[in-house]
Coordinates of C-alpha atoms in Angstrom, one line a residue:
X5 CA -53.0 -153.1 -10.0
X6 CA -55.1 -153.4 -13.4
X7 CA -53.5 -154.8 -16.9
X8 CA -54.8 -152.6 -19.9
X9 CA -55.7 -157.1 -21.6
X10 CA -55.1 -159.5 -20.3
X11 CA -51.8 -161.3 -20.1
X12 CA -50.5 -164.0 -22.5
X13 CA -48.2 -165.6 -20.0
X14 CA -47.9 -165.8 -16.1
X15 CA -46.8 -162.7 -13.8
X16 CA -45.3 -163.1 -10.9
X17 CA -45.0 -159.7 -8.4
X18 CA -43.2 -159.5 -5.0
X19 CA -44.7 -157.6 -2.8
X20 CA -43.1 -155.9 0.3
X21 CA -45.4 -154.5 3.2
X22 CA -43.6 -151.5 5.3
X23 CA -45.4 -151.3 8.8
X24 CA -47.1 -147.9 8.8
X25 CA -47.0 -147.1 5.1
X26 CA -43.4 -145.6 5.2
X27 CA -40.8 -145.5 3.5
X28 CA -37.2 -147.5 4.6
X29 CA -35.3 -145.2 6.9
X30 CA -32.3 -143.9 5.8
X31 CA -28.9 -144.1 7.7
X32 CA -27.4 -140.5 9.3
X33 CA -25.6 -138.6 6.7
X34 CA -22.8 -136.0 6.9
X35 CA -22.7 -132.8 4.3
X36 CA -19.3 -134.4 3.3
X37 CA -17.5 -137.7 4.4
X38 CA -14.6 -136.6 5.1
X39 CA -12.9 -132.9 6.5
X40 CA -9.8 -131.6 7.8
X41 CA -9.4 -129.2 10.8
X42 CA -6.3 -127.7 12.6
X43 CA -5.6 -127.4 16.1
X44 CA -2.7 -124.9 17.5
X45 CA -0.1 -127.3 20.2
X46 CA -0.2 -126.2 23.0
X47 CA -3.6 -124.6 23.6
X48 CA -5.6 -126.2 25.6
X49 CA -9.4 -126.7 25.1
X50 CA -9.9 -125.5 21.5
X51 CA -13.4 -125.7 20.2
X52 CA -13.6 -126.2 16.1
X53 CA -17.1 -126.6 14.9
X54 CA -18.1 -129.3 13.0
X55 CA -21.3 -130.3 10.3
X56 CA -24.2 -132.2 11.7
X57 CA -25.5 -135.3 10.5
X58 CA -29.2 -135.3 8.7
X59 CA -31.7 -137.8 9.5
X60 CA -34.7 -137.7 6.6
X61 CA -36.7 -140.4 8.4
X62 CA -38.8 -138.2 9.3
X63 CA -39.4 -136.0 13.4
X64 CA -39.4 -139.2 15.3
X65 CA -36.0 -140.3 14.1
X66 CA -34.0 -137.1 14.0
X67 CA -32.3 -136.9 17.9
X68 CA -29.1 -137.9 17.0
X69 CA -26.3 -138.8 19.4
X70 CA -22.6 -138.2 18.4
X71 CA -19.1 -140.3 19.8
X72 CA -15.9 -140.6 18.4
X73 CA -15.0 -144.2 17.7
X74 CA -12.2 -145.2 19.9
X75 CA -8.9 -145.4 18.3
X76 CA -4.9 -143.7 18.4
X77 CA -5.2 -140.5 19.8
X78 CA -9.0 -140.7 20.3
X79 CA -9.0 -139.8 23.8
X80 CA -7.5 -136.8 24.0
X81 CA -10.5 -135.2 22.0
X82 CA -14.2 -134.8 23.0
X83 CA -17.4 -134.0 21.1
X84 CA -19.9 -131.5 22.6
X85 CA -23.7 -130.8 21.5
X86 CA -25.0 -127.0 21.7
X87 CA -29.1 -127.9 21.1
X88 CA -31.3 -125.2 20.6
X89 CA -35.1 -125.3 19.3
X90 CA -34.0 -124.3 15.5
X91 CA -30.6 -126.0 15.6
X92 CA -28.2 -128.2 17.1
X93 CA -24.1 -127.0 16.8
X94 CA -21.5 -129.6 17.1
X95 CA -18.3 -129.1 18.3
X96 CA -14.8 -130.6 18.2
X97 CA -12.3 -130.1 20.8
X98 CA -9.1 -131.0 22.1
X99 CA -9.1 -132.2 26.1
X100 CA -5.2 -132.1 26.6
X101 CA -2.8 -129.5 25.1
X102 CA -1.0 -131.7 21.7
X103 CA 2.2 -131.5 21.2
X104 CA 3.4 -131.0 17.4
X105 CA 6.7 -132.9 18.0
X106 CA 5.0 -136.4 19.6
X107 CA 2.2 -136.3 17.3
X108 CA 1.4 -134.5 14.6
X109 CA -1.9 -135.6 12.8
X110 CA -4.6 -137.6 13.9
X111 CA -7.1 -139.4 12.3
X112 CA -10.4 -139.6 14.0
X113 CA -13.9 -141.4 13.3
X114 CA -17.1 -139.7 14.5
X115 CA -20.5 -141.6 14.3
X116 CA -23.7 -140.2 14.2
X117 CA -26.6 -143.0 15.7
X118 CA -30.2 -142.1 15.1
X119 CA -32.9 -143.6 17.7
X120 CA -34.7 -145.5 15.6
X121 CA -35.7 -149.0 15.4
X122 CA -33.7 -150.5 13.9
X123 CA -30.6 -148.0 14.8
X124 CA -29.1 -146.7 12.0
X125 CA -25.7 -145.0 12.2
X126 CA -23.4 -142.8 9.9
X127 CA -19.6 -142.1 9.9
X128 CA -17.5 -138.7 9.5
X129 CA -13.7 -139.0 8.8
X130 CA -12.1 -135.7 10.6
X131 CA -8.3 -135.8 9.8
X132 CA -6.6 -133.5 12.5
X133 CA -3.3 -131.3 11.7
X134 CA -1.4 -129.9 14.6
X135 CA -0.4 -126.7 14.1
X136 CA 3.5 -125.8 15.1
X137 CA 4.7 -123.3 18.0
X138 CA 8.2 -122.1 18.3
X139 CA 8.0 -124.3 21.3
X140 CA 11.5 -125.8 21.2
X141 CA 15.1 -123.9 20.7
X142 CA 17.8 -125.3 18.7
X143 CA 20.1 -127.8 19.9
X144 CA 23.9 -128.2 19.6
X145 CA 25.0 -132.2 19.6
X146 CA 27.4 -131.3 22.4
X147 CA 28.2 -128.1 24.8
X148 CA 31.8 -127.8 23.3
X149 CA 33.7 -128.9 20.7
X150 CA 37.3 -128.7 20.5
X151 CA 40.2 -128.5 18.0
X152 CA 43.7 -127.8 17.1
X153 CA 44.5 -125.2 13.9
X154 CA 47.7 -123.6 13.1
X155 CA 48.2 -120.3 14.5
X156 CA 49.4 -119.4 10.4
X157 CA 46.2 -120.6 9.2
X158 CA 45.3 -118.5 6.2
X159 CA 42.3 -116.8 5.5
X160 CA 39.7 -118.2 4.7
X161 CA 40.4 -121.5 5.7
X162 CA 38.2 -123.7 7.2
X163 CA 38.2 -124.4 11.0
X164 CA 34.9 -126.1 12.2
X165 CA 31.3 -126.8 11.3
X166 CA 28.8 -125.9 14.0
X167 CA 25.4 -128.0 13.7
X168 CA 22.4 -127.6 15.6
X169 CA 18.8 -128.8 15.4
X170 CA 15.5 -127.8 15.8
X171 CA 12.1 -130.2 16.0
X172 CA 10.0 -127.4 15.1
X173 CA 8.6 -126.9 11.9
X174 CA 8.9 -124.1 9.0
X175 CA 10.7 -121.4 9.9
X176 CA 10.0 -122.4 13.8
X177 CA 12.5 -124.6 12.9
X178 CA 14.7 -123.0 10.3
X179 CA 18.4 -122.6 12.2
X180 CA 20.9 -119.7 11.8
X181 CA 24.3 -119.1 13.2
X182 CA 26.0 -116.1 14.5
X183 CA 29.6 -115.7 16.8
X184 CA 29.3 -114.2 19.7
X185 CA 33.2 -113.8 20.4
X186 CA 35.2 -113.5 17.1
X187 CA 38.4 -112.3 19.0
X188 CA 39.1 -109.4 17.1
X189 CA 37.8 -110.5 13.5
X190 CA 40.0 -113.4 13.8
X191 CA 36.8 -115.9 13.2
X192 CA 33.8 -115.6 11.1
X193 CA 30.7 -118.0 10.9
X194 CA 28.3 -118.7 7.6
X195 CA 25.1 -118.3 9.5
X196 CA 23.0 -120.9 7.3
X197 CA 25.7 -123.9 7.6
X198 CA 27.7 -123.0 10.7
X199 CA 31.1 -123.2 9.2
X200 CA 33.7 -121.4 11.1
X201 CA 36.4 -120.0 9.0
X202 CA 39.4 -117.9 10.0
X203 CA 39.0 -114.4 9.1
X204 CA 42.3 -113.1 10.0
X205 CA 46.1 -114.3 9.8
X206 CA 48.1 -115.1 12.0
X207 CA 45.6 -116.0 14.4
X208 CA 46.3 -114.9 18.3
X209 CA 44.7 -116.1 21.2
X210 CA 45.4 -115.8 24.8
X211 CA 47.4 -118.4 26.7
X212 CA 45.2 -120.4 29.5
X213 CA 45.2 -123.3 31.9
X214 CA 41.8 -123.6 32.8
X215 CA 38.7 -122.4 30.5
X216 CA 35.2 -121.7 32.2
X217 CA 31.7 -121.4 30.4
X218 CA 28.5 -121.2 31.7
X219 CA 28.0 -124.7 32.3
X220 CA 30.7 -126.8 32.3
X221 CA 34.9 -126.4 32.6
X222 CA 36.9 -127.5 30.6
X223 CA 40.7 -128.0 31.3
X224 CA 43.1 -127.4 29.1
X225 CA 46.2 -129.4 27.4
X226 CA 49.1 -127.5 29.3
X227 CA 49.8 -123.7 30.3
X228 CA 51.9 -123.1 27.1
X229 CA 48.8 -123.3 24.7
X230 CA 47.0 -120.8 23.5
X231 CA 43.1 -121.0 23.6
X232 CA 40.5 -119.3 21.5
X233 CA 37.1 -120.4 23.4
X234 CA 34.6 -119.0 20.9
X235 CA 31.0 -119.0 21.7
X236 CA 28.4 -119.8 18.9
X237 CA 24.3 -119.3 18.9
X238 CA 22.2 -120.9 16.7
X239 CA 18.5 -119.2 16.9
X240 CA 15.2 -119.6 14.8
X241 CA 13.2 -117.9 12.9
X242 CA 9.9 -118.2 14.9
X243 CA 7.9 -116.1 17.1
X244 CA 9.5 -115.8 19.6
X245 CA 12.9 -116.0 18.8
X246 CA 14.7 -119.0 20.5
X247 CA 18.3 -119.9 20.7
X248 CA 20.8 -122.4 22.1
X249 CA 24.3 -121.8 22.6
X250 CA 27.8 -124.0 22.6
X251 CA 31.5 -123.3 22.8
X252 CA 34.3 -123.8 20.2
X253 CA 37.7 -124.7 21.9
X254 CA 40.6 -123.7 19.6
X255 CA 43.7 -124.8 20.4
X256 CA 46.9 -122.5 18.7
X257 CA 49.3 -125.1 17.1
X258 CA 52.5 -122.6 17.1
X259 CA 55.1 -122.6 14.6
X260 CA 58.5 -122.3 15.2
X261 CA 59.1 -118.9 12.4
X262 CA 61.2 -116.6 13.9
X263 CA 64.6 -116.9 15.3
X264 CA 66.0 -115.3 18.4
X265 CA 67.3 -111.7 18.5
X266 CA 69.9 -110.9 21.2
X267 CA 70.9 -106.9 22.5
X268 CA 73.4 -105.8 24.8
X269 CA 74.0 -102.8 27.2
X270 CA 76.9 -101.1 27.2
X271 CA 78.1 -101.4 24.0
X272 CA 78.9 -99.5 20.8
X273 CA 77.2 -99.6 17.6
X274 CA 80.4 -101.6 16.4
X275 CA 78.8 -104.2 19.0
X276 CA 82.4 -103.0 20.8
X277 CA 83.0 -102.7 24.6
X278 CA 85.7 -100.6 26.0
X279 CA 86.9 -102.2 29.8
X280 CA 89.6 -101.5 32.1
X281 CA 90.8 -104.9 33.0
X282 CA 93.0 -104.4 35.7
X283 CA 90.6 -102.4 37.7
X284 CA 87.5 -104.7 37.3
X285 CA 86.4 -106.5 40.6
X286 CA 84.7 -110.4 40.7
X287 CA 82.0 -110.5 39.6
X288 CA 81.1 -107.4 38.2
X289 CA 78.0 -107.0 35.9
X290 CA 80.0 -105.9 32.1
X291 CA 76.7 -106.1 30.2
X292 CA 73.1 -107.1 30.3
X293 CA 72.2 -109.0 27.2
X294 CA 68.5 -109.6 26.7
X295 CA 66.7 -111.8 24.1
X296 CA 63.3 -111.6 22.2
X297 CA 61.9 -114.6 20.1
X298 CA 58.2 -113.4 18.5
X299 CA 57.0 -116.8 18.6
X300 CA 55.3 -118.7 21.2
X301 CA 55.4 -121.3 24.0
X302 CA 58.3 -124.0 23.6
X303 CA 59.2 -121.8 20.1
X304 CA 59.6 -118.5 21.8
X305 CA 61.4 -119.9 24.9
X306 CA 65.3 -119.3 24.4
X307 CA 68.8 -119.9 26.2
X308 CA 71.6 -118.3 25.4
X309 CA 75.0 -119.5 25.9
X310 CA 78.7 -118.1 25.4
X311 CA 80.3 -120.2 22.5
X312 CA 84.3 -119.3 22.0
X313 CA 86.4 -116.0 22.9
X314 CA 86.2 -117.4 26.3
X315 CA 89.1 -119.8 26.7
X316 CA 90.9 -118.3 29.2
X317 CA 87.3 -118.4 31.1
X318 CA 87.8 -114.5 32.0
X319 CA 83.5 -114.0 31.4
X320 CA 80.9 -115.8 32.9
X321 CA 77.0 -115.3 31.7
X322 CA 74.7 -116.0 34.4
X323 CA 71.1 -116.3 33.9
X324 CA 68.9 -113.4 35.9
X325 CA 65.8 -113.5 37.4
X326 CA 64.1 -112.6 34.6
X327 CA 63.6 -115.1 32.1
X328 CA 65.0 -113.4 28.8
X329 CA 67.8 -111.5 30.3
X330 CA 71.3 -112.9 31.1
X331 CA 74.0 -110.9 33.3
X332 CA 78.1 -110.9 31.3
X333 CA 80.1 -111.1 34.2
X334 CA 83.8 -111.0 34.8
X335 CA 84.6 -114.3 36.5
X336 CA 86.5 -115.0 39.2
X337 CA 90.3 -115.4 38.0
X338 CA 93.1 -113.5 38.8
X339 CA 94.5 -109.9 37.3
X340 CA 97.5 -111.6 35.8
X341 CA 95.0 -113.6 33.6
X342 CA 92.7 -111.3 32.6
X343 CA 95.4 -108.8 31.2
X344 CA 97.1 -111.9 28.8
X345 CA 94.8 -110.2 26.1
X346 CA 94.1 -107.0 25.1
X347 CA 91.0 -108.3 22.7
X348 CA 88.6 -110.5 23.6
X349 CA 86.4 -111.7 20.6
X350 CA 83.1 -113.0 22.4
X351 CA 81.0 -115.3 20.0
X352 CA 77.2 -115.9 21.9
X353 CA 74.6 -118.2 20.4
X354 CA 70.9 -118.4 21.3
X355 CA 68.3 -120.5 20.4
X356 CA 65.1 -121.3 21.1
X357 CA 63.2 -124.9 21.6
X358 CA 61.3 -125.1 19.0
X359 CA 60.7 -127.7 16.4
X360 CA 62.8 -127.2 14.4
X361 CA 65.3 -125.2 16.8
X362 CA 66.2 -121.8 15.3
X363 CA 69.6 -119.9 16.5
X364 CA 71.0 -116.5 16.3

């Protein structure tokens, strides 16, 4: 070193001796810190390629070994090497098939060591995102669901929310609705919330003891009820479709709106009969009366029973084998008391057992 004077005050210099003559040697460096990749679940063995380090210390320090710093998640990924004489390809892959649903992202640390002395060593941030498949089909909270409704329910009216979930993503997890069995129209469905309404009124449903689905039974309440058992799908929008289903009990509360109607055989318009009292035998069958009630269970059940006319106890109304049907007999008495009158104004009530009870 050589001063163009020489100096007016003291000079100190450090001096710092690198064995060889070279310069320090710089640490492994990655293009970029930090990058993001994507891996598909469920596929196993996915290679993604990833930048190498660069070592500028010069051909003795530029073999470079790669590992990924141990850490949550690390060990269900792997680094391989692909040397060749003009380059060396690095690759990223996964050694398990990931799962979306357990974990989603990773966050992995990749070092890059020279062989140098003293060993230097660089880091690479590689955040992972795990791609979603429509691996999973929607699920309904429970296999049935049951309810009670009017069976005058308007239209329109609301009957039952169906909900079901789906732990996929995007539209691999984006959940419709549809009805299988609307019984006629009587039910519809919004197919994004899953609310059942009633699309028709009154509502009719078949009368049943015992209800069967595909996987379970499901008994119910008494014979006299009348059961709807709809069946509802919910289904994604992914590739491929998948779908779940469950079943909607409805149980018909009847209402008690129409009274009985009675009719008789035999008779005139004038709800008149013309007999011949004298020559009638015991027992003989005068009339069949049959009654009708449009309503159901307990409200469409009826008797029937002969109310006044009768004092002289001339008639007798005997229930027949069928149900709704009743046989007017002449009773057993004797001639001389069935020919004490000439008319014979018979009064009849029925009514059903409905709440309220109705009568005709």
């Amino acid at each position: 070193m050589s001063l163009p004077s020489p100096p007016r005050h003291l000079i100190y210099v450090d001096v710092s001796i690198v064995s060889g003559g070279s310069l320090p040697i710089p640490t492994p460096t990655f293009p970029r810190p930090v990058i993001n990749v994507s891996f598909a679940e469920n596929v196993p063995s996915t290679k993604v390629q990833i930048d190498t380090a660069k070592d500028r210390s010069g051909s003795d320090n530029n073999n470079i070994e790669y590992s990924i710093v141990q850490d949550e998640g690390s060990d269900k990924f792997l680094l391989t090497l692909n040397r060749t004489a003009s380059k060396t390809l690095l690759y990223l892959s996964n050694k398990v098939p990931l799962d979306r649903e357990e974990m989603d992202r990773y966050v992995l640390n990749v070092s890059a060591q020279d062989d140098g002395i003293p060993v230097r060593i660089g880091y690479l941030k590689v955040n992972v995102l795990v791609l979603d498949a429509n691996d999973n089909a929607p699920t309904f909270s429970s296999e049935l669901y049951e309810l009670n409704i009017s069976e005058s329910a308007p239209m329109n009216a609301f009957v039952f929310q169906m909900t079901a979930s789906d732990v996929d993503s995007g539209p691999n997890g984006s959940v419709k609705y549809r009805l299988i069995d609307s019984y006629d129209g009587q039910f519809a469905i919004d197919s994004n919330s899953g609310d059942v309404t009633v699309a028709k009124s009154p509502l009719n449903c078949p009368s049943s003891c015992l209800i069967s689905t595909n996987s379970m039974r499901a008994q119910t309440r008494s014979c006299s009820e009348f059961t709807c058992m709809i069946s509802v799908e919910a289904f994604d929008s992914g590739q491929p479709q998948m779908s779940s289903r469950s079943y909607l009990a409805i149980y018909l509360l009847a209402e008690n709106n129409h009274s009985p109607v009675t009719s008789f055989t035999n008779v005139q318009s004038n709800n008149t009969l013309f007999l011949s009292m004298n020559s009638l035998k015991d027992e003989t069958v005068i009339s069949i009366v049959k009654i009708s009630d449009d309503d159901r269970g307990d409200n469409g059940r009826v008797t029937l029973s002969l109310t006044s006319g009768n004092e002289l106890s001339v008639f007798r109304l005997d229930p027949s084998s069928i149900s709704v049907m009743y046989l007017l007999k002449i009773a057993n008495v004797d001639v001389e008391r069935r020919a004490k009158k000439l008319i014979y104004n018979l009064n009849f009530l029925a009514s059903d057992f409905g709440t309220p009870r109705r009568w005709s």
